[in-house]
PDB file of C-alpha atoms in Angstrom:
ATOM      1  CA  MET A 106      -0.021   0.132   0.116  1.00 56.00           C
ATOM      2  CA  ASN A 107       1.651   3.429  -1.054  1.00 56.00           C
ATOM      3  CA  LYS A 108       1.692   6.691   0.922  1.00 53.00           C
ATOM      4  CA  LYS A 109      -1.006   8.172  -1.099  1.00 54.00           C
ATOM      5  CA  GLN A 110      -3.341   5.133  -0.474  1.00 53.00           C
ATOM      6  CA  ILE A 111      -2.525   4.906   3.390  1.00 50.00           C
ATOM      7  CA  LEU A 112      -3.170   9.115   3.915  1.00 47.00           C
ATOM      8  CA  SER A 113      -6.716   8.235   1.790  1.00 55.00           C
ATOM      9  CA  LEU A 114      -7.569   5.773   4.698  1.00 49.00           C
ATOM     10  CA  ILE A 115      -6.378   8.162   7.623  1.00 54.00           C
ATOM     11  CA  GLY A 116      -8.058  10.798   5.998  1.00 51.00           C
ATOM     12  CA  ILE A 117     -11.902   8.206   5.591  1.00 51.00           C
ATOM     13  CA  ALA A 118     -11.343   6.644   9.224  1.00 51.00           C
ATOM     14  CA  VAL A 119     -11.251  10.861  10.712  1.00 46.00           C
ATOM     15  CA  THR A 120     -14.555  11.688   8.844  1.00 50.00           C
ATOM     16  CA  SER A 121     -15.668   9.070  10.257  1.00 51.00           C
ATOM     17  CA  PHE A 122     -15.271   9.567  13.841  1.00 49.00           C
ATOM     18  CA  PHE A 123     -16.687  13.079  13.622  1.00 46.00           C
ATOM     19  CA  LEU A 124     -19.819  12.172  11.883  1.00 43.00           C
ATOM     20  CA  ALA A 125     -19.713   9.669  14.720  1.00 49.00           C
ATOM     21  CA  ILE A 126     -19.884  12.425  16.940  1.00 49.00           C
ATOM     22  CA  ALA A 127     -21.527  14.998  15.074  1.00 48.00           C
ATOM     23  CA  LEU A 128     -25.091  12.878  13.748  1.00 46.00           C
ATOM     24  CA  PRO A 129     -26.527  12.530  17.444  1.00 48.00           C
ATOM     25  CA  LEU A 130     -26.066  16.044  17.619  1.00 47.00           C
ATOM     26  CA  ILE A 131     -27.504  17.331  14.539  1.00 47.00           C
ATOM     27  CA  ASN A 132     -30.812  14.668  15.034  1.00 49.00           C
ATOM     28  CA  PRO A 133     -30.763  14.284  18.805  1.00 49.00           C
ATOM     29  CA  THR A 134     -32.497  11.462  20.236  1.00 46.00           C
ATOM     30  CA  PRO A 135     -35.943  12.489  21.274  1.00 47.00           C
ATOM     31  CA  LEU A 136     -36.496  13.149  24.979  1.00 47.00           C
ATOM     32  CA  THR A 137     -39.453  10.650  26.626  1.00 49.00           C
ATOM     33  CA  ALA A 138     -41.998  13.039  27.871  1.00 55.00           C
ATOM     34  CA  GLN A 139     -42.718  12.852  31.580  1.00 65.00           C
ATOM     35  CA  PRO A 140     -45.890  11.015  32.156  1.00 81.00           C
ATOM     36  CA  ASN A 141     -48.540  12.676  33.791  1.00 93.00           C
ATOM     37  CA  ILE A 142     -49.667  12.932  37.622  1.00 96.00           C
ATOM     38  CA  ASN A 143     -52.579  13.098  39.331  1.00 97.00           C
ATOM     39  CA  LEU A 144     -52.669  14.410  42.490  1.00 98.00           C
ATOM     40  CA  LEU A 145     -56.034  14.303  44.694  1.00 98.00           C
ATOM     41  CA  ILE A 146     -55.739  16.707  47.377  1.00 98.00           C
ATOM     42  CA  SER A 147     -58.496  16.833  50.332  1.00 98.00           C
ATOM     43  CA  ALA A 148     -58.928  19.916  52.208  1.00 98.00           C
ATOM     44  CA  ALA A 149     -60.768  21.773  54.511  1.00 97.00           C
ATOM     45  CA  ALA A 150     -63.205  24.027  53.167  1.00 96.00           C
ATOM     46  CA  SER A 151     -61.947  27.298  54.275  1.00 97.00           C
ATOM     47  CA  MET A 152     -58.622  26.421  52.282  1.00 98.00           C
ATOM     48  CA  LYS A 153     -60.317  26.773  48.806  1.00 97.00           C
ATOM     49  CA  ASP A 154     -59.910  29.760  47.761  1.00 97.00           C
ATOM     50  CA  ALA A 155     -55.951  29.762  48.537  1.00 98.00           C
ATOM     51  CA  LEU A 156     -55.396  26.426  47.519  1.00 98.00           C
ATOM     52  CA  GLU A 157     -57.055  27.108  44.236  1.00 98.00           C
ATOM     53  CA  GLU A 158     -54.354  30.231  43.153  1.00 98.00           C
ATOM     54  CA  ILE A 159     -51.516  27.897  44.464  1.00 98.00           C
ATOM     55  CA  GLN A 160     -52.513  25.495  42.226  1.00 97.00           C
ATOM     56  CA  PRO A 161     -51.364  27.407  38.574  1.00 97.00           C
ATOM     57  CA  ILE A 162     -48.087  28.875  40.391  1.00 97.00           C
ATOM     58  CA  TYR A 163     -47.246  25.122  41.496  1.00 97.00           C
ATOM     59  CA  GLN A 164     -48.026  23.753  37.929  1.00 94.00           C
ATOM     60  CA  GLN A 165     -45.917  26.116  35.563  1.00 95.00           C
ATOM     61  CA  SER A 166     -42.462  24.305  37.386  1.00 92.00           C
ATOM     62  CA  LYS A 167     -44.541  20.960  37.653  1.00 96.00           C
ATOM     63  CA  PRO A 168     -46.446  20.755  34.135  1.00 95.00           C
ATOM     64  CA  ASN A 169     -46.833  17.157  33.805  1.00 96.00           C
ATOM     65  CA  VAL A 170     -48.709  17.020  37.866  1.00 96.00           C
ATOM     66  CA  ASN A 171     -52.362  17.680  37.971  1.00 96.00           C
ATOM     67  CA  ILE A 172     -53.713  18.748  40.668  1.00 97.00           C
ATOM     68  CA  ARG A 173     -57.588  18.268  41.841  1.00 98.00           C
ATOM     69  CA  TYR A 174     -59.124  19.399  44.993  1.00 98.00           C
ATOM     70  CA  ASN A 175     -62.051  17.501  47.226  1.00 98.00           C
ATOM     71  CA  PHE A 176     -63.171  20.626  49.642  1.00 98.00           C
ATOM     72  CA  GLY A 177     -65.282  19.585  52.791  1.00 97.00           C
ATOM     73  CA  ALA A 178     -65.659  19.692  56.555  1.00 96.00           C
ATOM     74  CA  SER A 179     -62.475  18.061  57.951  1.00 97.00           C
ATOM     75  CA  GLY A 180     -64.128  15.204  59.532  1.00 96.00           C
ATOM     76  CA  ALA A 181     -66.056  14.509  56.765  1.00 97.00           C
ATOM     77  CA  LEU A 182     -63.095  13.999  54.515  1.00 98.00           C
ATOM     78  CA  GLN A 183     -61.451  11.965  57.224  1.00 98.00           C
ATOM     79  CA  GLN A 184     -64.666   9.296  57.329  1.00 98.00           C
ATOM     80  CA  GLN A 185     -64.015   9.564  53.480  1.00 98.00           C
ATOM     81  CA  ILE A 186     -60.247   8.226  53.952  1.00 98.00           C
ATOM     82  CA  GLU A 187     -60.965   5.994  56.393  1.00 98.00           C
ATOM     83  CA  GLN A 188     -63.486   4.715  54.230  1.00 98.00           C
ATOM     84  CA  GLY A 189     -61.372   3.846  51.128  1.00 97.00           C
ATOM     85  CA  ALA A 190     -61.948   7.223  49.291  1.00 97.00           C
ATOM     86  CA  PRO A 191     -59.010   8.007  46.934  1.00 97.00           C
ATOM     87  CA  ALA A 192     -56.806  11.049  48.209  1.00 98.00           C
ATOM     88  CA  ASP A 193     -53.277  11.710  47.546  1.00 98.00           C
ATOM     89  CA  ILE A 194     -52.829  14.719  50.578  1.00 98.00           C
ATOM     90  CA  PHE A 195     -54.927  15.476  53.567  1.00 98.00           C
ATOM     91  CA  ILE A 196     -55.312  19.328  55.082  1.00 98.00           C
ATOM     92  CA  SER A 197     -57.525  19.721  57.612  1.00 98.00           C
ATOM     93  CA  ALA A 198     -58.689  22.171  60.048  1.00 98.00           C
ATOM     94  CA  ALA A 199     -58.021  20.682  63.113  1.00 97.00           C
ATOM     95  CA  ARG A 200     -55.262  18.454  64.620  1.00 97.00           C
ATOM     96  CA  SER A 201     -58.212  15.935  65.668  1.00 96.00           C
ATOM     97  CA  GLN A 202     -58.679  14.484  62.303  1.00 97.00           C
ATOM     98  CA  VAL A 203     -55.649  14.003  61.314  1.00 98.00           C
ATOM     99  CA  ASP A 204     -54.668  12.218  64.711  1.00 98.00           C
ATOM    100  CA  ALA A 205     -57.369   9.990  64.139  1.00 98.00           C
ATOM    101  CA  LEU A 206     -55.755   8.731  60.339  1.00 98.00           C
ATOM    102  CA  GLU A 207     -52.420   8.569  62.150  1.00 98.00           C
ATOM    103  CA  GLN A 208     -53.280   6.372  65.376  1.00 98.00           C
ATOM    104  CA  LYS A 209     -54.932   3.880  62.509  1.00 98.00           C
ATOM    105  CA  GLY A 210     -51.372   4.057  60.513  1.00 98.00           C
ATOM    106  CA  LEU A 211     -52.879   5.618  57.185  1.00 98.00           C
ATOM    107  CA  LEU A 212     -50.194   8.293  56.811  1.00 98.00           C
ATOM    108  CA  VAL A 213     -47.017   8.414  55.658  1.00 98.00           C
ATOM    109  CA  PRO A 214     -44.181   8.754  58.280  1.00 98.00           C
ATOM    110  CA  GLY A 215     -42.577  11.769  58.614  1.00 97.00           C
ATOM    111  CA  THR A 216     -44.794  13.910  56.490  1.00 98.00           C
ATOM    112  CA  ARG A 217     -47.449  15.491  58.605  1.00 98.00           C
ATOM    113  CA  THR A 218     -46.352  19.374  59.003  1.00 98.00           C
ATOM    114  CA  ASN A 219     -48.544  22.169  60.171  1.00 98.00           C
ATOM    115  CA  LEU A 220     -49.363  24.373  57.406  1.00 98.00           C
ATOM    116  CA  ALA A 221     -50.819  27.734  59.108  1.00 98.00           C
ATOM    117  CA  ASN A 222     -52.849  28.919  61.423  1.00 98.00           C
ATOM    118  CA  ASN A 223     -56.691  30.798  61.743  1.00 98.00           C
ATOM    119  CA  ARG A 224     -58.334  33.217  64.041  1.00 98.00           C
ATOM    120  CA  LEU A 225     -62.279  32.646  64.660  1.00 98.00           C
ATOM    121  CA  VAL A 226     -64.590  35.421  63.967  1.00 98.00           C
ATOM    122  CA  LEU A 227     -68.470  36.358  64.648  1.00 98.00           C
ATOM    123  CA  ILE A 228     -69.897  37.696  61.283  1.00 98.00           C
ATOM    124  CA  VAL A 229     -73.088  40.008  60.261  1.00 98.00           C
ATOM    125  CA  PRO A 230     -74.465  41.020  57.563  1.00 98.00           C
ATOM    126  CA  ASN A 231     -73.223  44.281  56.404  1.00 97.00           C
ATOM    127  CA  ASN A 232     -76.343  46.392  56.964  1.00 95.00           C
ATOM    128  CA  THR A 233     -76.309  44.688  60.518  1.00 95.00           C
ATOM    129  CA  ASN A 234     -75.907  47.292  63.453  1.00 94.00           C
ATOM    130  CA  SER A 235     -77.366  45.872  66.583  1.00 92.00           C
ATOM    131  CA  ILE A 236     -74.652  42.980  67.294  1.00 96.00           C
ATOM    132  CA  ASN A 237     -71.205  44.296  68.266  1.00 94.00           C
ATOM    133  CA  SER A 238     -70.152  41.797  70.759  1.00 97.00           C
ATOM    134  CA  PHE A 239     -71.004  37.403  71.095  1.00 98.00           C
ATOM    135  CA  PHE A 240     -72.947  38.287  74.251  1.00 98.00           C
ATOM    136  CA  ASN A 241     -75.718  39.901  71.385  1.00 98.00           C
ATOM    137  CA  LEU A 242     -76.524  36.804  70.436  1.00 98.00           C
ATOM    138  CA  ALA A 243     -78.795  36.113  73.515  1.00 97.00           C
ATOM    139  CA  ASP A 244     -80.960  39.199  71.924  1.00 97.00           C
ATOM    140  CA  ALA A 245     -84.547  38.417  71.519  1.00 96.00           C
ATOM    141  CA  LYS A 246     -84.444  40.002  68.058  1.00 96.00           C
ATOM    142  CA  ILE A 247     -81.336  37.705  66.948  1.00 97.00           C
ATOM    143  CA  LYS A 248     -83.281  34.883  65.766  1.00 97.00           C
ATOM    144  CA  ARG A 249     -80.819  32.327  63.816  1.00 98.00           C
ATOM    145  CA  ILE A 250     -77.400  31.999  64.455  1.00 98.00           C
ATOM    146  CA  ALA A 251     -75.357  29.644  61.830  1.00 98.00           C
ATOM    147  CA  LEU A 252     -72.384  27.326  63.367  1.00 97.00           C
ATOM    148  CA  GLY A 253     -70.846  24.018  61.553  1.00 98.00           C
ATOM    149  CA  GLU A 254     -71.280  20.765  62.535  1.00 97.00           C
ATOM    150  CA  PRO A 255     -69.452  20.895  65.558  1.00 97.00           C
ATOM    151  CA  ARG A 256     -69.540  16.894  65.083  1.00 95.00           C
ATOM    152  CA  SER A 257     -67.370  17.242  61.672  1.00 96.00           C
ATOM    153  CA  VAL A 258     -66.701  20.665  61.090  1.00 97.00           C
ATOM    154  CA  PRO A 259     -63.936  22.333  63.079  1.00 97.00           C
ATOM    155  CA  ALA A 260     -65.128  25.237  62.947  1.00 98.00           C
ATOM    156  CA  GLY A 261     -67.929  24.799  64.511  1.00 98.00           C
ATOM    157  CA  GLN A 262     -65.990  22.840  67.047  1.00 98.00           C
ATOM    158  CA  TYR A 263     -64.057  25.987  67.860  1.00 98.00           C
ATOM    159  CA  ALA A 264     -67.388  28.110  67.854  1.00 98.00           C
ATOM    160  CA  ASP A 265     -69.073  25.235  70.298  1.00 98.00           C
ATOM    161  CA  GLN A 266     -65.790  25.653  72.967  1.00 98.00           C
ATOM    162  CA  VAL A 267     -66.212  29.900  72.719  1.00 98.00           C
ATOM    163  CA  LEU A 268     -70.282  29.869  73.415  1.00 98.00           C
ATOM    164  CA  LYS A 269     -69.896  27.121  76.430  1.00 98.00           C
ATOM    165  CA  LYS A 270     -67.121  29.368  77.835  1.00 98.00           C
ATOM    166  CA  LEU A 271     -68.757  32.685  77.617  1.00 98.00           C
ATOM    167  CA  GLY A 272     -71.773  30.947  79.301  1.00 98.00           C
ATOM    168  CA  ILE A 273     -73.931  31.952  76.630  1.00 98.00           C
ATOM    169  CA  PHE A 274     -74.655  28.495  74.738  1.00 98.00           C
ATOM    170  CA  GLU A 275     -77.497  27.288  76.356  1.00 97.00           C
ATOM    171  CA  LYS A 276     -78.996  31.042  76.310  1.00 97.00           C
ATOM    172  CA  ILE A 277     -79.030  30.940  72.177  1.00 98.00           C
ATOM    173  CA  LYS A 278     -78.798  26.903  71.488  1.00 97.00           C
ATOM    174  CA  SER A 279     -82.722  27.314  70.065  1.00 98.00           C
ATOM    175  CA  LYS A 280     -81.276  29.611  68.035  1.00 98.00           C
ATOM    176  CA  LEU A 281     -78.252  27.536  66.401  1.00 98.00           C
ATOM    177  CA  VAL A 282     -78.753  26.426  62.327  1.00 98.00           C
ATOM    178  CA  LEU A 283     -75.967  23.883  61.707  1.00 98.00           C
ATOM    179  CA  ALA A 284     -74.137  23.997  58.274  1.00 98.00           C
ATOM    180  CA  ASN A 285     -72.122  21.231  56.876  1.00 96.00           C
ATOM    181  CA  ASN A 286     -68.835  22.987  56.387  1.00 96.00           C
ATOM    182  CA  VAL A 287     -67.959  26.975  57.498  1.00 97.00           C
ATOM    183  CA  ARG A 288     -68.266  27.981  53.170  1.00 97.00           C
ATOM    184  CA  GLN A 289     -72.133  26.953  54.283  1.00 98.00           C
ATOM    185  CA  VAL A 290     -72.152  29.117  57.479  1.00 98.00           C
ATOM    186  CA  LEU A 291     -70.433  32.562  55.745  1.00 98.00           C
ATOM    187  CA  ALA A 292     -73.105  32.012  52.930  1.00 98.00           C
ATOM    188  CA  ALA A 293     -76.172  31.388  55.163  1.00 98.00           C
ATOM    189  CA  VAL A 294     -74.823  35.248  56.612  1.00 98.00           C
ATOM    190  CA  GLU A 295     -73.961  36.571  53.072  1.00 98.00           C
ATOM    191  CA  SER A 296     -77.835  35.784  52.194  1.00 97.00           C
ATOM    192  CA  GLY A 297     -79.489  37.282  55.399  1.00 96.00           C
ATOM    193  CA  ASN A 298     -80.711  34.073  56.102  1.00 97.00           C
ATOM    194  CA  ALA A 299     -78.643  33.909  59.375  1.00 98.00           C
ATOM    195  CA  ASP A 300     -78.607  36.998  61.457  1.00 98.00           C
ATOM    196  CA  ALA A 301     -74.796  36.082  62.829  1.00 98.00           C
ATOM    197  CA  GLY A 302     -72.392  33.610  62.201  1.00 98.00           C
ATOM    198  CA  LEU A 303     -69.054  31.942  63.603  1.00 98.00           C
ATOM    199  CA  VAL A 304     -66.394  31.505  60.879  1.00 98.00           C
ATOM    200  CA  TYR A 305     -62.726  31.704  60.199  1.00 98.00           C
ATOM    201  CA  ALA A 306     -61.019  35.366  59.238  1.00 98.00           C
ATOM    202  CA  THR A 307     -60.334  34.347  56.175  1.00 98.00           C
ATOM    203  CA  ASP A 308     -63.682  33.123  55.068  1.00 97.00           C
ATOM    204  CA  ALA A 309     -64.518  36.749  56.277  1.00 97.00           C
ATOM    205  CA  LYS A 310     -62.099  38.204  54.595  1.00 96.00           C
ATOM    206  CA  ILE A 311     -63.297  36.982  50.785  1.00 96.00           C
ATOM    207  CA  SER A 312     -66.740  38.054  51.513  1.00 97.00           C
ATOM    208  CA  ASN A 313     -67.637  41.930  50.603  1.00 97.00           C
ATOM    209  CA  LYS A 314     -71.792  41.000  52.209  1.00 98.00           C
ATOM    210  CA  VAL A 315     -70.432  40.331  56.013  1.00 98.00           C
ATOM    211  CA  LYS A 316     -68.461  42.468  58.143  1.00 98.00           C
ATOM    212  CA  VAL A 317     -66.383  40.929  61.161  1.00 98.00           C
ATOM    213  CA  VAL A 318     -68.026  41.954  64.713  1.00 97.00           C
ATOM    214  CA  VAL A 319     -65.299  40.615  66.699  1.00 98.00           C
ATOM    215  CA  ALA A 320     -62.492  37.756  67.209  1.00 98.00           C
ATOM    216  CA  ALA A 321     -63.156  34.965  69.851  1.00 98.00           C
ATOM    217  CA  ASP A 322     -60.122  35.123  71.929  1.00 97.00           C
ATOM    218  CA  GLU A 323     -58.022  32.596  71.431  1.00 97.00           C
ATOM    219  CA  LYS A 324     -58.032  31.374  75.660  1.00 97.00           C
ATOM    220  CA  TYR A 325     -61.956  30.686  74.850  1.00 98.00           C
ATOM    221  CA  HIS A 326     -60.973  27.693  71.747  1.00 98.00           C
ATOM    222  CA  SER A 327     -58.248  24.967  70.566  1.00 97.00           C
ATOM    223  CA  ALA A 328     -55.330  26.139  68.773  1.00 97.00           C
ATOM    224  CA  ILE A 329     -56.732  26.854  65.043  1.00 98.00           C
ATOM    225  CA  ILE A 330     -54.018  24.795  62.889  1.00 98.00           C
ATOM    226  CA  TYR A 331     -53.934  22.889  59.771  1.00 98.00           C
ATOM    227  CA  PRO A 332     -52.173  20.063  59.474  1.00 98.00           C
ATOM    228  CA  MET A 333     -51.526  17.947  56.615  1.00 98.00           C
ATOM    229  CA  ALA A 334     -50.177  14.807  55.573  1.00 98.00           C
ATOM    230  CA  VAL A 335     -49.214  12.063  52.633  1.00 98.00           C
ATOM    231  CA  ILE A 336     -52.005   9.441  52.377  1.00 98.00           C
ATOM    232  CA  LYS A 337     -50.240   5.984  52.681  1.00 98.00           C
ATOM    233  CA  ARG A 338     -52.384   4.585  49.821  1.00 97.00           C
ATOM    234  CA  SER A 339     -51.453   7.800  47.756  1.00 98.00           C
ATOM    235  CA  LYS A 340     -49.941   5.963  44.078  1.00 96.00           C
ATOM    236  CA  ASN A 341     -47.568   8.987  44.219  1.00 97.00           C
ATOM    237  CA  ILE A 342     -45.939   9.662  47.052  1.00 98.00           C
ATOM    238  CA  PRO A 343     -43.154  11.012  45.784  1.00 97.00           C
ATOM    239  CA  ALA A 344     -45.288  14.016  43.545  1.00 98.00           C
ATOM    240  CA  ALA A 345     -47.220  14.432  46.584  1.00 98.00           C
ATOM    241  CA  LYS A 346     -44.308  14.978  48.888  1.00 98.00           C
ATOM    242  CA  GLU A 347     -42.840  17.451  46.777  1.00 98.00           C
ATOM    243  CA  PHE A 348     -46.185  19.167  46.526  1.00 98.00           C
ATOM    244  CA  LEU A 349     -46.450  19.480  50.504  1.00 97.00           C
ATOM    245  CA  GLU A 350     -43.425  20.819  50.469  1.00 97.00           C
ATOM    246  CA  PHE A 351     -44.219  23.458  47.903  1.00 98.00           C
ATOM    247  CA  LEU A 352     -46.714  24.309  50.015  1.00 98.00           C
ATOM    248  CA  SER A 353     -44.421  24.816  52.911  1.00 96.00           C
ATOM    249  CA  SER A 354     -42.643  27.809  50.169  1.00 97.00           C
ATOM    250  CA  ASN A 355     -42.557  31.402  50.595  1.00 97.00           C
ATOM    251  CA  GLN A 356     -44.766  31.501  46.886  1.00 97.00           C
ATOM    252  CA  ALA A 357     -47.331  29.554  48.744  1.00 98.00           C
ATOM    253  CA  LYS A 358     -47.233  31.212  51.967  1.00 97.00           C
ATOM    254  CA  THR A 359     -46.965  34.847  50.209  1.00 98.00           C
ATOM    255  CA  VAL A 360     -50.586  33.088  48.902  1.00 98.00           C
ATOM    256  CA  LEU A 361     -51.734  31.926  52.134  1.00 98.00           C
ATOM    257  CA  LYS A 362     -50.819  35.466  53.783  1.00 97.00           C
ATOM    258  CA  LYS A 363     -53.081  36.988  51.510  1.00 97.00           C
ATOM    259  CA  TYR A 364     -55.739  35.080  51.750  1.00 97.00           C
ATOM    260  CA  GLY A 365     -55.506  36.310  55.865  1.00 97.00           C
ATOM    261  CA  PHE A 366     -53.964  32.888  57.155  1.00 98.00           C
ATOM    262  CA  ILE A 367     -51.080  33.056  59.583  1.00 98.00           C
ATOM    263  CA  VAL A 368     -48.103  31.170  58.953  1.00 97.00           C
ATOM    264  CA  ASN A 369     -45.096  31.129  60.196  1.00 87.00           C
TER     265      ASN A 369
END
């Protein structure tokens, strides 16, 4: 083989080498699309507006994660989960419901954390001027007082504690109208179907049809805490943990504060 033939072969070999490197860059292998993940969050009704605003913020960075919410009374949601209803995350408006699930081994260990705090307030329709304290609820002209069903609605449990500590429960119990969740209490006062109601400060904040008369002294009721955790039956535990972490981020806290929640 002469020198010219050797140089030709070397040239072919070098060209083949560079083509082998360059072709994948020119025609890269298509990336495999991330599969969609569906997360169902069962959350206290009082969290509705804040969580719905947080959803698109989260999905900007996690477009493959589809978030759906199941809002309701914390006690009712707890029962649904205990009975096997699907849920990836549970956010309650009180400790007791999460305590119950934890005791039954239904939570992923180590995922429980507190999301926020709230305040309980007495509200009336905007055109009402005759109520300026809890004690006015005993007045004869006050006919209907709305609050959540204490057995399943944490806001109702807190309200029940306050009314009993103030010594007015027995005087007004015949006037009480019990609702299935705190948003129904708000709606009853907004519509005038109730003369007054006890809701969270965050519920009152979203309405332009009611006004706050007074906030309940926190010494009269249990601390209003929103614990959250990942449900052990979740089929997407890693993704659920990531969303839980996001809810504790500064971005999510900014939204929660906007709606009146108290966050650390």
